Amino acid sequence: MSESVLTQDAPSPSPTSPAPEAPRRTSAWRELYELLASMRFAISLLTVICIASVIGTVVKQREPLNNYVNQFGPFWAEVLGKLDIFTVYSAWWFLLILAFLVLSTSLCIARNTPKIIADLKSYKEHVRESSLQAFPHKALGHLNLPPEQAMSQISALLDNEGWKARAQVRERGTMIAARKGAANKIGYLAAHSSIVLICLGGLFDGDLIVRALMWAQDKSIYQGGGLVSEVKADHRLGPDNPSFRGNLMVPEGGRAATAILSMPDGVVLQDLPFDVELKKFIVEYYDTGMPKLFASEISIRDHETGAVSQALVKVNEPAFHRGVAIYQSSFDDGGSQLKLTALPLKARAPAFDIEGIVGGSTSLSNGDEKLTLEFSGLRIINVENMSKTETGTDVRKVDLVASLDKHLGSGGKPPADKKLQNVGPSVSYKLRDASGQAREYNNYMVPVELDGQRVFLAGVRDTPTESYRYLRIPVDEQGEIQGWVHLRQALGDASMRERAAERYAALAAPEDKPEMRPQLKATALRALGLFAGAEGVKPGSTGEIGGLPALSQFIDSEVPEAERARVSEVLLRILNGGLFELYKMTRQQAGQPAPEPSASTQAFMTQAVLALSDSMFYPAPVLLQLADFKQIQASVFQVARAPGQKMVYLGAVLLIIGVFAMLYIKERRLWIWLEPVQNGTRLRMALSSTRNSLDTDSEFESLKKAVLKDDKT
């Protein structure tokens, strides 16, 4: 007779009755907890952080907006800017992901730590002897020893081999449970704890605390310019700020006590509890011109005590004061004093001097147009590769001679016979028009020998992302630039061109054909006018272009195609002759003797014609030449108060320990069952490991031989 159990089903809710909410809420919170505490979620967050870090490495961070517009275009620059791609490490979404990673990993640790601790305490001596047969590593044997003596012998053997063992006495025998490599479980906790510590250290040392203080103290980001001392307290953080990282620039002989913290939309000033005075800046260079060593001798004066301490700050050798680290970050110009000579190119006007300091500005007048001259920088050493390279690049380009790229900062593959040479100081400046548009210029102080010709280099570029395009200006007999400048000014004077054309016609016309002089003069005058940009190519047009491109356009538009080669040769010969007469006239006006026909004179005139042609497209009314300077260096320090630094260091140590423990330490468990039988003890043993390998096999075989060495069966 069978029995059955009758149960009464619970009444089902009516369609109109509300469903119970508490179980659903409990289930939802449980699912959320399971998601946050899952290893898959933590790995996903870590993957996103790695991808964001790669983006932050590839895309330069905290650059001026114009640089990103030039690189990505206006549309994508705006889109990427709204996504905070240009400030990845301080973006809200990056910090949020970092916080979730800390939460997820912490929950993983909290969830698994009790299990790991319980597992570390357990030897699993309650395993049934019959289950040992199911292990992949197992053995069966017989010892001619009583159980007590066999147990004592095996315990001593396991202790010598580094096994921790525990025995359980049962009715039918004794179970010995042993373990080895328990540090593998500790490695799990150490590795996961390291992630939490490193992420917390990153959060503490990032912009999070600065933003929180700004919100709590009602501070705002400063977006203007001017002197640091003029910035109001609304944009300053106090010296008690527990976490910050900023830059501090100090010129030689000067002192500073306010760091600049870069923010996505501007800067925030951080007042320091001390000021730093730069006593001396030390810099050494390699033969390539790259800095080999730069260090700063500084004095630190404490604001509270007035105590002054000395320190030498080098790269990777910071100084510390009041918990603030002072790192040698880089060096810059500290306001070097410059004296420039302005050489007017178009108007026949005398040269004049301009004085200024790097970082300052002054005004220039270009007729009705007002220009702002901004002094950008001074470089004392410029080591360039001046080895002989292939020639043939057309220097008569409208875009100001790109041929020097192979000599100066081209980034291309250098020739095998590299010849490094210091070409002397250079000055960089900007000319900004009334609309705010600016071009950047870079001029060398002394002439450079290129392809056997000594030339002055005057570079220009429209945007910071471009390379400089250099104008080659040949030196005169005195090694100066004035000979070419006078020729350039004379070319822009209509009366001088007419006199030069007349002189050329008088010399070029045959003595027996004086009637050719008017025609030669008219041709030379027209060639000089086209070259100077003073005449239009077609009747009624204005001279908007000049140089050799103007002559080329004139020939293409006025001369039949079959005659262009011959007319080009004749016109260039007439142009060169007219320019040579113009050059002789300028020398005569300067009280210098007429140039003698020679190879050097011919080389000068050849390069002068090319430079004159390119100068028609030089976008400045004057050429500024560095005449004298007084260099003032400045050190750029990174000052940081990083409470999370120790957490990151501890996390790095734990990460090394954890990875080593998980990869190189295997947890093994061993069970040995001792059962008394007639004439001895029956033995059954088994071994399990977290990772099976050939080492595990050999270890078990060695252990089996040691345990069963007295087995006579």
GROMACS .gro file of C-alpha atoms in nm, residues 217-660:
model
  444
  217GLN     CA    1   3.429   7.687  -0.160
  218ASP     CA    2   3.237   7.841  -0.452
  219LYS     CA    3   3.546   7.878  -0.672
  220SER     CA    4   3.535   7.915  -1.050
  221ILE     CA    5   3.765   7.845  -1.343
  222TYR     CA    6   3.970   8.138  -1.473
  223GLN     CA    7   3.957   8.179  -1.851
  224GLY     CA    8   4.135   8.511  -1.900
  225GLY     CA    9   4.497   8.618  -1.924
  226GLY     CA   10   4.733   8.857  -1.753
  227LEU     CA   11   4.956   8.839  -1.448
  228VAL     CA   12   4.909   8.570  -1.186
  229SER     CA   13   4.910   8.830  -0.910
  230GLU     CA   14   4.610   9.003  -1.066
  231VAL     CA   15   4.383   8.697  -1.058
  232LYS     CA   16   4.111   8.730  -0.796
  233ALA     CA   17   4.056   8.498  -0.501
  234ASP     CA   18   3.749   8.350  -0.674
  235HIS     CA   19   3.986   8.147  -0.889
  236ARG     CA   20   4.238   8.047  -0.620
  237LEU     CA   21   4.260   7.746  -0.392
  238GLY     CA   22   4.420   7.769  -0.050
  239PRO     CA   23   4.753   7.614   0.051
  240ASP     CA   24   4.573   7.349   0.262
  241ASN     CA   25   4.437   7.174  -0.048
  242PRO     CA   26   4.505   6.802   0.023
  243SER     CA   27   4.552   6.701  -0.340
  244PHE     CA   28   4.669   6.893  -0.648
  245ARG     CA   29   4.912   6.873  -0.938
  246GLY     CA   30   5.015   7.184  -1.128
  247ASN     CA   31   5.296   7.371  -1.301
  248LEU     CA   32   5.518   7.642  -1.158
  249MET     CA   33   5.744   7.847  -1.384
  250VAL     CA   34   6.025   8.040  -1.215
  251PRO     CA   35   6.274   8.259  -1.408
  252GLU     CA   36   6.636   8.285  -1.301
  253GLY     CA   37   6.662   8.530  -1.015
  254GLY     CA   38   6.287   8.529  -0.963
  255ARG     CA   39   6.051   8.356  -0.724
  256ALA     CA   40   5.698   8.216  -0.744
  257ALA     CA   41   5.447   8.073  -0.498
  258THR     CA   42   5.142   8.004  -0.713
  259ALA     CA   43   5.097   7.692  -0.925
  260ILE     CA   44   4.868   7.671  -1.226
  261LEU     CA   45   4.624   7.380  -1.238
  262SER     CA   46   4.503   7.308  -1.590
  263MET     CA   47   4.131   7.244  -1.624
  264PRO     CA   48   3.931   7.159  -1.939
  265ASP     CA   49   3.788   7.512  -1.970
  266GLY     CA   50   4.070   7.718  -1.824
  267VAL     CA   51   4.294   7.720  -1.518
  268VAL     CA   52   4.271   7.736  -1.141
  269LEU     CA   53   4.548   7.890  -0.932
  270GLN     CA   54   4.687   7.698  -0.637
  271ASP     CA   55   4.859   7.899  -0.364
  272LEU     CA   56   5.154   7.714  -0.212
  273PRO     CA   57   5.263   7.726   0.156
  274PHE     CA   58   5.609   7.831   0.037
  275ASP     CA   59   5.776   8.014  -0.249
  276VAL     CA   60   6.048   7.885  -0.480
  277GLU     CA   61   6.339   8.101  -0.593
  278LEU     CA   62   6.550   7.987  -0.888
  279LYS     CA   63   6.914   8.060  -0.808
  280LYS     CA   64   7.068   7.898  -1.114
  281PHE     CA   65   6.949   7.689  -1.404
  282ILE     CA   66   7.191   7.426  -1.538
  283VAL     CA   67   7.156   7.270  -1.883
  284GLU     CA   68   7.390   7.047  -2.080
  285TYR     CA   69   7.343   6.931  -2.440
  286TYR     CA   70   7.430   6.629  -2.650
  287ASP     CA   71   7.611   6.675  -2.981
  288THR     CA   72   7.272   6.651  -3.148
  289GLY     CA   73   7.150   6.961  -2.966
  290MET     CA   74   6.911   6.767  -2.744
  291PRO     CA   75   6.930   6.850  -2.373
  292LYS     CA   76   7.133   6.591  -2.182
  293LEU     CA   77   7.082   6.730  -1.834
  294PHE     CA   78   6.884   7.014  -1.688
  295ALA     CA   79   6.865   7.091  -1.321
  296SER     CA   80   6.773   7.380  -1.094
  297GLU     CA   81   6.939   7.520  -0.786
  298ILE     CA   82   6.649   7.654  -0.580
  299SER     CA   83   6.574   7.813  -0.244
  300ILE     CA   84   6.251   7.723  -0.065
  301ARG     CA   85   6.118   7.979   0.183
  302ASP     CA   86   5.841   7.861   0.413
  303HIS     CA   87   5.559   8.114   0.456
  304GLU     CA   88   5.473   8.006   0.811
  305THR     CA   89   5.817   7.982   0.970
  306GLY     CA   90   6.025   8.192   0.730
  307ALA     CA   91   6.288   7.917   0.718
  308VAL     CA   92   6.490   7.894   0.396
  309SER     CA   93   6.627   7.566   0.263
  310GLN     CA   94   6.840   7.494  -0.042
  311ALA     CA   95   6.780   7.212  -0.289
  312LEU     CA   96   6.901   7.083  -0.624
  313VAL     CA   97   6.614   6.955  -0.838
  314LYS     CA   98   6.688   6.721  -1.127
  315VAL     CA   99   6.474   6.507  -1.352
  316ASN     CA  100   6.344   6.214  -1.142
  317GLU     CA  101   6.512   6.366  -0.834
  318PRO     CA  102   6.248   6.594  -0.679
  319ALA     CA  103   6.264   6.809  -0.368
  320PHE     CA  104   5.999   6.784  -0.094
  321HIS     CA  105   5.859   7.046   0.140
  322ARG     CA  106   5.545   7.030   0.355
  323GLY     CA  107   5.426   6.720   0.173
  324VAL     CA  108   5.458   6.886  -0.166
  325ALA     CA  109   5.690   6.731  -0.425
  326ILE     CA  110   5.878   6.967  -0.658
  327TYR     CA  111   5.972   6.794  -0.984
  328GLN     CA  112   6.192   6.928  -1.263
  329SER     CA  113   5.948   6.912  -1.553
  330SER     CA  114   6.109   7.116  -1.831
  331PHE     CA  115   6.261   7.454  -1.899
  332ASP     CA  116   6.148   7.760  -2.087
  333ASP     CA  117   6.242   8.116  -2.162
  334GLY     CA  118   6.213   8.339  -1.861
  335GLY     CA  119   6.178   8.667  -2.048
  336SER     CA  120   6.499   8.700  -2.249
  337GLN     CA  121   6.576   9.052  -2.367
  338LEU     CA  122   6.579   9.087  -2.746
  339LYS     CA  123   6.707   9.353  -2.982
  340LEU     CA  124   6.582   9.316  -3.340
  341THR     CA  125   6.663   9.510  -3.653
  342ALA     CA  126   6.358   9.573  -3.871
  343LEU     CA  127   6.444   9.577  -4.243
  344PRO     CA  128   6.162   9.716  -4.463
  345LEU     CA  129   6.125   9.504  -4.775
  346LYS     CA  130   5.901   9.708  -5.005
  347ALA     CA  131   5.942  10.074  -4.911
  348ARG     CA  132   6.276  10.253  -4.941
  349ALA     CA  133   6.297  10.326  -4.570
  350PRO     CA  134   6.585  10.302  -4.324
  351ALA     CA  135   6.617  10.011  -4.088
  352PHE     CA  136   6.510  10.064  -3.729
  353ASP     CA  137   6.559   9.881  -3.400
  354ILE     CA  138   6.294   9.706  -3.193
  355GLU     CA  139   6.348   9.594  -2.835
  356GLY     CA  140   6.134   9.355  -2.636
  357ILE     CA  141   6.127   9.053  -2.412
  358VAL     CA  142   6.016   8.700  -2.486
  359GLY     CA  143   5.652   8.672  -2.393
  360GLY     CA  144   5.591   9.043  -2.450
  361SER     CA  145   5.453   9.234  -2.747
  362THR     CA  146   5.467   9.568  -2.923
  363SER     CA  147   5.294   9.736  -3.216
  364LEU     CA  148   5.403   9.788  -3.575
  365SER     CA  149   5.249  10.005  -3.841
  366ASN     CA  150   5.205   9.885  -4.195
  367GLY     CA  151   5.061  10.200  -4.346
  368ASP     CA  152   4.696  10.209  -4.250
  369GLU     CA  153   4.719   9.857  -4.102
  370LYS     CA  154   4.830   9.809  -3.744
  371LEU     CA  155   5.017   9.490  -3.657
  372THR     CA  156   5.100   9.343  -3.317
  373LEU     CA  157   5.447   9.196  -3.282
  374GLU     CA  158   5.455   8.913  -3.027
  375PHE     CA  159   5.795   8.781  -2.919
  376SER     CA  160   5.752   8.403  -2.897
  377GLY     CA  161   6.089   8.253  -2.814
  378LEU     CA  162   6.466   8.249  -2.833
  379ARG     CA  163   6.680   7.944  -2.905
  380ILE     CA  164   7.052   7.974  -2.845
  381ILE     CA  165   7.151   7.635  -2.986
  382ASN     CA  166   7.013   7.497  -3.311
  383VAL     CA  167   7.191   7.179  -3.415
  384GLU     CA  168   7.090   7.077  -3.765
  385ASN     CA  169   7.194   6.810  -4.012
  386MET     CA  170   7.397   7.005  -4.267
  387SER     CA  171   7.530   6.710  -4.469
  388LYS     CA  172   7.536   6.741  -4.845
  389THR     CA  173   7.208   6.615  -4.985
  390GLU     CA  174   7.059   6.587  -5.324
  391THR     CA  175   6.981   6.918  -5.486
  392GLY     CA  176   6.732   7.000  -5.754
  393THR     CA  177   6.432   7.097  -5.545
  394ASP     CA  178   6.267   7.396  -5.705
  395VAL     CA  179   6.325   7.689  -5.470
  396ARG     CA  180   6.110   7.919  -5.682
  397LYS     CA  181   5.788   7.801  -5.532
  398VAL     CA  182   5.520   8.049  -5.446
  399ASP     CA  183   5.496   7.899  -5.096
  400LEU     CA  184   5.836   8.028  -4.986
  401VAL     CA  185   6.092   7.760  -5.055
  402ALA     CA  186   6.011   7.421  -4.910
  403SER     CA  187   6.355   7.294  -5.015
  404LEU     CA  188   6.509   7.351  -4.674
  405ASP     CA  189   6.294   7.081  -4.515
  406LYS     CA  190   6.569   6.830  -4.588
  407HIS     CA  191   6.812   7.046  -4.391
  408LEU     CA  192   6.601   7.188  -4.109
  409GLY     CA  193   6.358   6.977  -3.909
  410SER     CA  194   6.215   6.779  -4.196
  411GLY     CA  195   6.154   6.459  -4.002
  412GLY     CA  196   6.255   6.260  -4.309
  413LYS     CA  197   6.522   5.992  -4.316
  414PRO     CA  198   6.860   6.162  -4.279
  415PRO     CA  199   7.140   6.084  -4.521
  416ALA     CA  200   7.406   5.835  -4.423
  417ASP     CA  201   7.680   6.100  -4.404
  418LYS     CA  202   7.514   6.296  -4.126
  419LYS     CA  203   7.692   6.619  -4.039
  420LEU     CA  204   7.556   6.788  -3.728
  421GLN     CA  205   7.633   7.156  -3.689
  422ASN     CA  206   7.521   7.430  -3.455
  423VAL     CA  207   7.383   7.699  -3.684
  424GLY     CA  208   7.351   7.956  -3.408
  425PRO     CA  209   7.069   8.140  -3.231
  426SER     CA  210   6.724   8.192  -3.373
  427VAL     CA  211   6.430   8.407  -3.272
  428SER     CA  212   6.062   8.332  -3.323
  429TYR     CA  213   5.784   8.588  -3.326
  430LYS     CA  214   5.427   8.640  -3.444
  431LEU     CA  215   5.268   8.919  -3.643
  432ARG     CA  216   4.900   8.953  -3.558
  433ASP     CA  217   4.663   9.170  -3.761
  434ALA     CA  218   4.361   9.366  -3.637
  435SER     CA  219   4.129   9.067  -3.687
  436GLY     CA  220   4.340   8.854  -3.454
  437GLN     CA  221   4.492   8.633  -3.726
  438ALA     CA  222   4.862   8.565  -3.679
  439ARG     CA  223   5.151   8.411  -3.866
  440GLU     CA  224   5.456   8.274  -3.692
  441TYR     CA  225   5.811   8.357  -3.804
  442ASN     CA  226   6.146   8.200  -3.719
  443ASN     CA  227   6.467   8.377  -3.827
  444TYR     CA  228   6.827   8.273  -3.773
  445MET     CA  229   7.078   8.524  -3.643
  446VAL     CA  230   7.383   8.421  -3.848
  447PRO     CA  231   7.411   8.296  -4.206
  448VAL     CA  232   7.413   7.925  -4.281
  449GLU     CA  233   7.605   7.759  -4.563
  450LEU     CA  234   7.375   7.554  -4.785
  451ASP     CA  235   7.485   7.402  -5.114
  452GLY     CA  236   7.800   7.613  -5.110
  453GLN     CA  237   7.614   7.944  -5.059
  454ARG     CA  238   7.596   8.138  -4.733
  455VAL     CA  239   7.239   8.249  -4.674
  456PHE     CA  240   7.022   8.395  -4.401
  457LEU     CA  241   6.716   8.187  -4.320
  458ALA     CA  242   6.379   8.352  -4.264
  459GLY     CA  243   6.100   8.107  -4.191
  460VAL     CA  244   5.724   8.151  -4.182
  461ARG     CA  245   5.424   7.928  -4.120
  462ASP     CA  246   5.052   7.997  -4.107
  463THR     CA  247   4.958   7.755  -3.825
  464PRO     CA  248   5.155   7.582  -3.546
  465THR     CA  249   5.084   7.243  -3.704
  466GLU     CA  250   5.275   7.331  -4.022
  467SER     CA  251   5.649   7.320  -4.082
  468TYR     CA  252   5.836   7.642  -4.142
  469ARG     CA  253   5.892   7.747  -4.504
  470TYR     CA  254   6.227   7.923  -4.534
  471LEU     CA  255   6.338   8.212  -4.747
  472ARG     CA  256   6.707   8.193  -4.845
  473ILE     CA  257   6.867   8.537  -4.848
  474PRO     CA  258   7.227   8.547  -4.976
  475VAL     CA  259   7.491   8.743  -4.789
  476ASP     CA  260   7.686   9.024  -4.956
  477GLU     CA  261   8.063   9.069  -4.965
  478GLN     CA  262   8.064   9.186  -4.604
  479GLY     CA  263   7.867   8.880  -4.493
  480GLU     CA  264   7.564   9.096  -4.422
  481ILE     CA  265   7.201   9.095  -4.536
  482GLN     CA  266   7.189   9.465  -4.625
  483GLY     CA  267   7.307   9.415  -4.985
  484TRP     CA  268   7.007   9.200  -5.070
  485VAL     CA  269   6.767   9.420  -4.869
  486HIS     CA  270   6.876   9.733  -5.060
  487LEU     CA  271   6.824   9.545  -5.386
  488ARG     CA  272   6.475   9.439  -5.268
  489GLN     CA  273   6.386   9.797  -5.179
  490ALA     CA  274   6.518   9.931  -5.509
  491LEU     CA  275   6.310   9.677  -5.698
  492GLY     CA  276   5.998   9.830  -5.547
  493ASP     CA  277   6.097  10.183  -5.661
  494ALA     CA  278   5.959  10.266  -6.010
  495SER     CA  279   6.221  10.534  -6.076
  496MET     CA  280   6.503  10.295  -5.984
  497ARG     CA  281   6.362  10.029  -6.215
  498GLU     CA  282   6.344  10.276  -6.500
  499ARG     CA  283   6.704  10.388  -6.451
  500ALA     CA  284   6.821  10.025  -6.432
  501ALA     CA  285   6.633   9.940  -6.751
  502GLU     CA  286   6.792  10.238  -6.926
  503ARG     CA  287   7.140  10.139  -6.811
  504TYR     CA  288   7.084   9.783  -6.923
  505ALA     CA  289   6.964   9.893  -7.264
  506ALA     CA  290   7.270  10.115  -7.306
  507LEU     CA  291   7.500   9.821  -7.231
  508ALA     CA  292   7.309   9.548  -7.414
  509ALA     CA  293   7.229   9.728  -7.739
  510PRO     CA  294   7.491   9.688  -8.016
  511GLU     CA  295   7.690  10.001  -8.089
  512ASP     CA  296   7.592   9.988  -8.455
  513LYS     CA  297   7.221   9.958  -8.371
  514PRO     CA  298   7.133  10.237  -8.128
  515GLU     CA  299   6.771  10.220  -8.243
  516MET     CA  300   6.735   9.898  -8.035
  517ARG     CA  301   6.784  10.082  -7.706
  518PRO     CA  302   6.424  10.201  -7.665
  519GLN     CA  303   6.293   9.852  -7.735
  520LEU     CA  304   6.540   9.690  -7.495
  521LYS     CA  305   6.461   9.948  -7.229
  522ALA     CA  306   6.088   9.889  -7.264
  523THR     CA  307   6.134   9.511  -7.245
  524ALA     CA  308   6.364   9.534  -6.943
  525LEU     CA  309   6.128   9.779  -6.772
  526ARG     CA  310   5.832   9.551  -6.836
  527ALA     CA  311   6.026   9.247  -6.705
  528LEU     CA  312   6.132   9.434  -6.392
  529GLY     CA  313   5.779   9.562  -6.337
  530LEU     CA  314   5.629   9.215  -6.369
  531PHE     CA  315   5.894   9.071  -6.142
  532ALA     CA  316   5.832   9.342  -5.882
  533GLY     CA  317   5.456   9.282  -5.894
  534ALA     CA  318   5.398   9.641  -6.008
  535GLU     CA  319   5.233   9.553  -6.340
  536GLY     CA  320   4.942   9.332  -6.428
  537VAL     CA  321   4.996   9.037  -6.655
  538LYS     CA  322   4.712   9.139  -6.885
  539PRO     CA  323   4.622   9.493  -6.990
  540GLY     CA  324   4.401   9.658  -6.733
  541SER     CA  325   4.484   9.409  -6.455
  542THR     CA  326   4.666   9.496  -6.135
  543GLY     CA  327   4.993   9.350  -6.026
  544GLU     CA  328   4.868   9.102  -5.766
  545ILE     CA  329   5.157   8.861  -5.814
  546GLY     CA  330   5.524   8.906  -5.877
  547GLY     CA  331   5.847   8.717  -5.902
  548LEU     CA  332   5.915   8.441  -6.148
  549PRO     CA  333   5.553   8.316  -6.138
  550ALA     CA  334   5.442   8.653  -6.281
  551LEU     CA  335   5.681   8.620  -6.573
  552SER     CA  336   5.568   8.264  -6.632
  553GLN     CA  337   5.203   8.370  -6.633
  554PHE     CA  338   5.280   8.656  -6.869
  555ILE     CA  339   5.453   8.424  -7.118
  556ASP     CA  340   5.171   8.168  -7.100
  557SER     CA  341   4.908   8.435  -7.170
  558GLU     CA  342   5.088   8.656  -7.425
  559VAL     CA  343   5.328   8.430  -7.619
  560PRO     CA  344   5.230   8.153  -7.862
  561GLU     CA  345   5.316   7.809  -7.734
  562ALA     CA  346   5.575   7.744  -8.003
  563GLU     CA  347   5.771   8.056  -7.903
  564ARG     CA  348   5.748   8.025  -7.525
  565ALA     CA  349   6.077   7.846  -7.465
  566ARG     CA  350   6.280   8.097  -7.667
  567VAL     CA  351   6.099   8.399  -7.525
  568SER     CA  352   6.141   8.266  -7.171
  569GLU     CA  353   6.516   8.237  -7.216
  570VAL     CA  354   6.545   8.587  -7.360
  571LEU     CA  355   6.320   8.742  -7.097
  572LEU     CA  356   6.511   8.580  -6.810
  573ARG     CA  357   6.840   8.702  -6.954
  574ILE     CA  358   6.704   9.056  -6.978
  575LEU     CA  359   6.562   9.031  -6.624
  576ASN     CA  360   6.894   8.916  -6.481
  577GLY     CA  361   7.074   9.194  -6.661
  578GLY     CA  362   6.831   9.456  -6.532
  579LEU     CA  363   6.857   9.326  -6.176
  580PHE     CA  364   7.237   9.332  -6.194
  581GLU     CA  365   7.226   9.697  -6.299
  582LEU     CA  366   6.987   9.764  -6.016
  583TYR     CA  367   7.230   9.597  -5.775
  584LYS     CA  368   7.518   9.810  -5.901
  585MET     CA  369   7.308  10.122  -5.849
  586THR     CA  370   7.232  10.029  -5.486
  587ARG     CA  371   7.601   9.970  -5.417
  588GLN     CA  372   7.686  10.304  -5.571
  589GLN     CA  373   7.430  10.476  -5.349
  590ALA     CA  374   7.580  10.303  -5.044
  591GLY     CA  375   7.927  10.430  -5.137
  592GLN     CA  376   8.054  10.085  -5.232
  593PRO     CA  377   8.248   9.991  -5.544
  594ALA     CA  378   8.074   9.821  -5.832
  595PRO     CA  379   8.079   9.440  -5.808
  596GLU     CA  380   8.342   9.267  -6.012
  597PRO     CA  381   8.224   9.000  -6.257
  598SER     CA  382   8.322   8.677  -6.085
  599ALA     CA  383   8.191   8.337  -5.982
  600SER     CA  384   8.101   8.466  -5.635
  601THR     CA  385   7.910   8.762  -5.783
  602GLN     CA  386   7.726   8.528  -6.018
  603ALA     CA  387   7.636   8.292  -5.728
  604PHE     CA  388   7.512   8.586  -5.524
  605MET     CA  389   7.294   8.718  -5.806
  606THR     CA  390   7.153   8.372  -5.881
  607GLN     CA  391   7.043   8.320  -5.523
  608ALA     CA  392   6.936   8.684  -5.495
  609VAL     CA  393   6.698   8.650  -5.791
  610LEU     CA  394   6.540   8.340  -5.638
  611ALA     CA  395   6.510   8.508  -5.298
  612LEU     CA  396   6.360   8.821  -5.459
  613SER     CA  397   6.104   8.606  -5.635
  614ASP     CA  398   6.007   8.429  -5.314
  615SER     CA  399   6.003   8.753  -5.115
  616MET     CA  400   5.708   8.871  -5.325
  617PHE     CA  401   5.503   8.621  -5.129
  618TYR     CA  402   5.664   8.683  -4.790
  619PRO     CA  403   5.362   8.785  -4.579
  620ALA     CA  404   5.525   9.069  -4.384
  621PRO     CA  405   5.623   9.427  -4.466
  622VAL     CA  406   5.950   9.399  -4.274
  623LEU     CA  407   6.211   9.134  -4.209
  624LEU     CA  408   6.320   9.117  -3.845
  625GLN     CA  409   6.680   9.016  -3.783
  626LEU     CA  410   6.812   8.925  -3.439
  627ALA     CA  411   7.085   9.176  -3.356
  628ASP     CA  412   7.151   9.111  -2.987
  629PHE     CA  413   7.000   8.930  -2.690
  630LYS     CA  414   7.038   8.858  -2.320
  631GLN     CA  415   6.913   8.513  -2.237
  632ILE     CA  416   6.714   8.455  -1.919
  633GLN     CA  417   6.629   8.092  -1.850
  634ALA     CA  418   6.330   7.967  -1.656
  635SER     CA  419   6.256   7.634  -1.493
  636VAL     CA  420   5.917   7.471  -1.523
  637PHE     CA  421   5.844   7.267  -1.211
  638GLN     CA  422   5.561   7.029  -1.148
  639VAL     CA  423   5.442   7.066  -0.791
  640ALA     CA  424   5.218   6.794  -0.653
  641ARG     CA  425   5.061   6.695  -0.326
  642ALA     CA  426   4.956   6.337  -0.396
  643PRO     CA  427   4.797   6.153  -0.104
  644GLY     CA  428   4.708   5.868  -0.335
  645GLN     CA  429   5.070   5.811  -0.434
  646LYS     CA  430   5.139   5.575  -0.145
  647MET     CA  431   4.819   5.390  -0.223
  648VAL     CA  432   4.933   5.346  -0.582
  649TYR     CA  433   5.276   5.222  -0.470
  650LEU     CA  434   5.114   4.977  -0.227
  651GLY     CA  435   4.875   4.868  -0.501
  652ALA     CA  436   5.165   4.808  -0.738
  653VAL     CA  437   5.340   4.590  -0.478
  654LEU     CA  438   5.020   4.395  -0.414
  655LEU     CA  439   4.967   4.354  -0.787
  656ILE     CA  440   5.313   4.204  -0.828
  657ILE     CA  441   5.258   3.973  -0.532
  658GLY     CA  442   4.912   3.876  -0.651
  659VAL     CA  443   5.011   3.802  -1.009
  660PHE     CA  444   5.315   3.607  -0.896
   0.00000   0.00000   0.00000
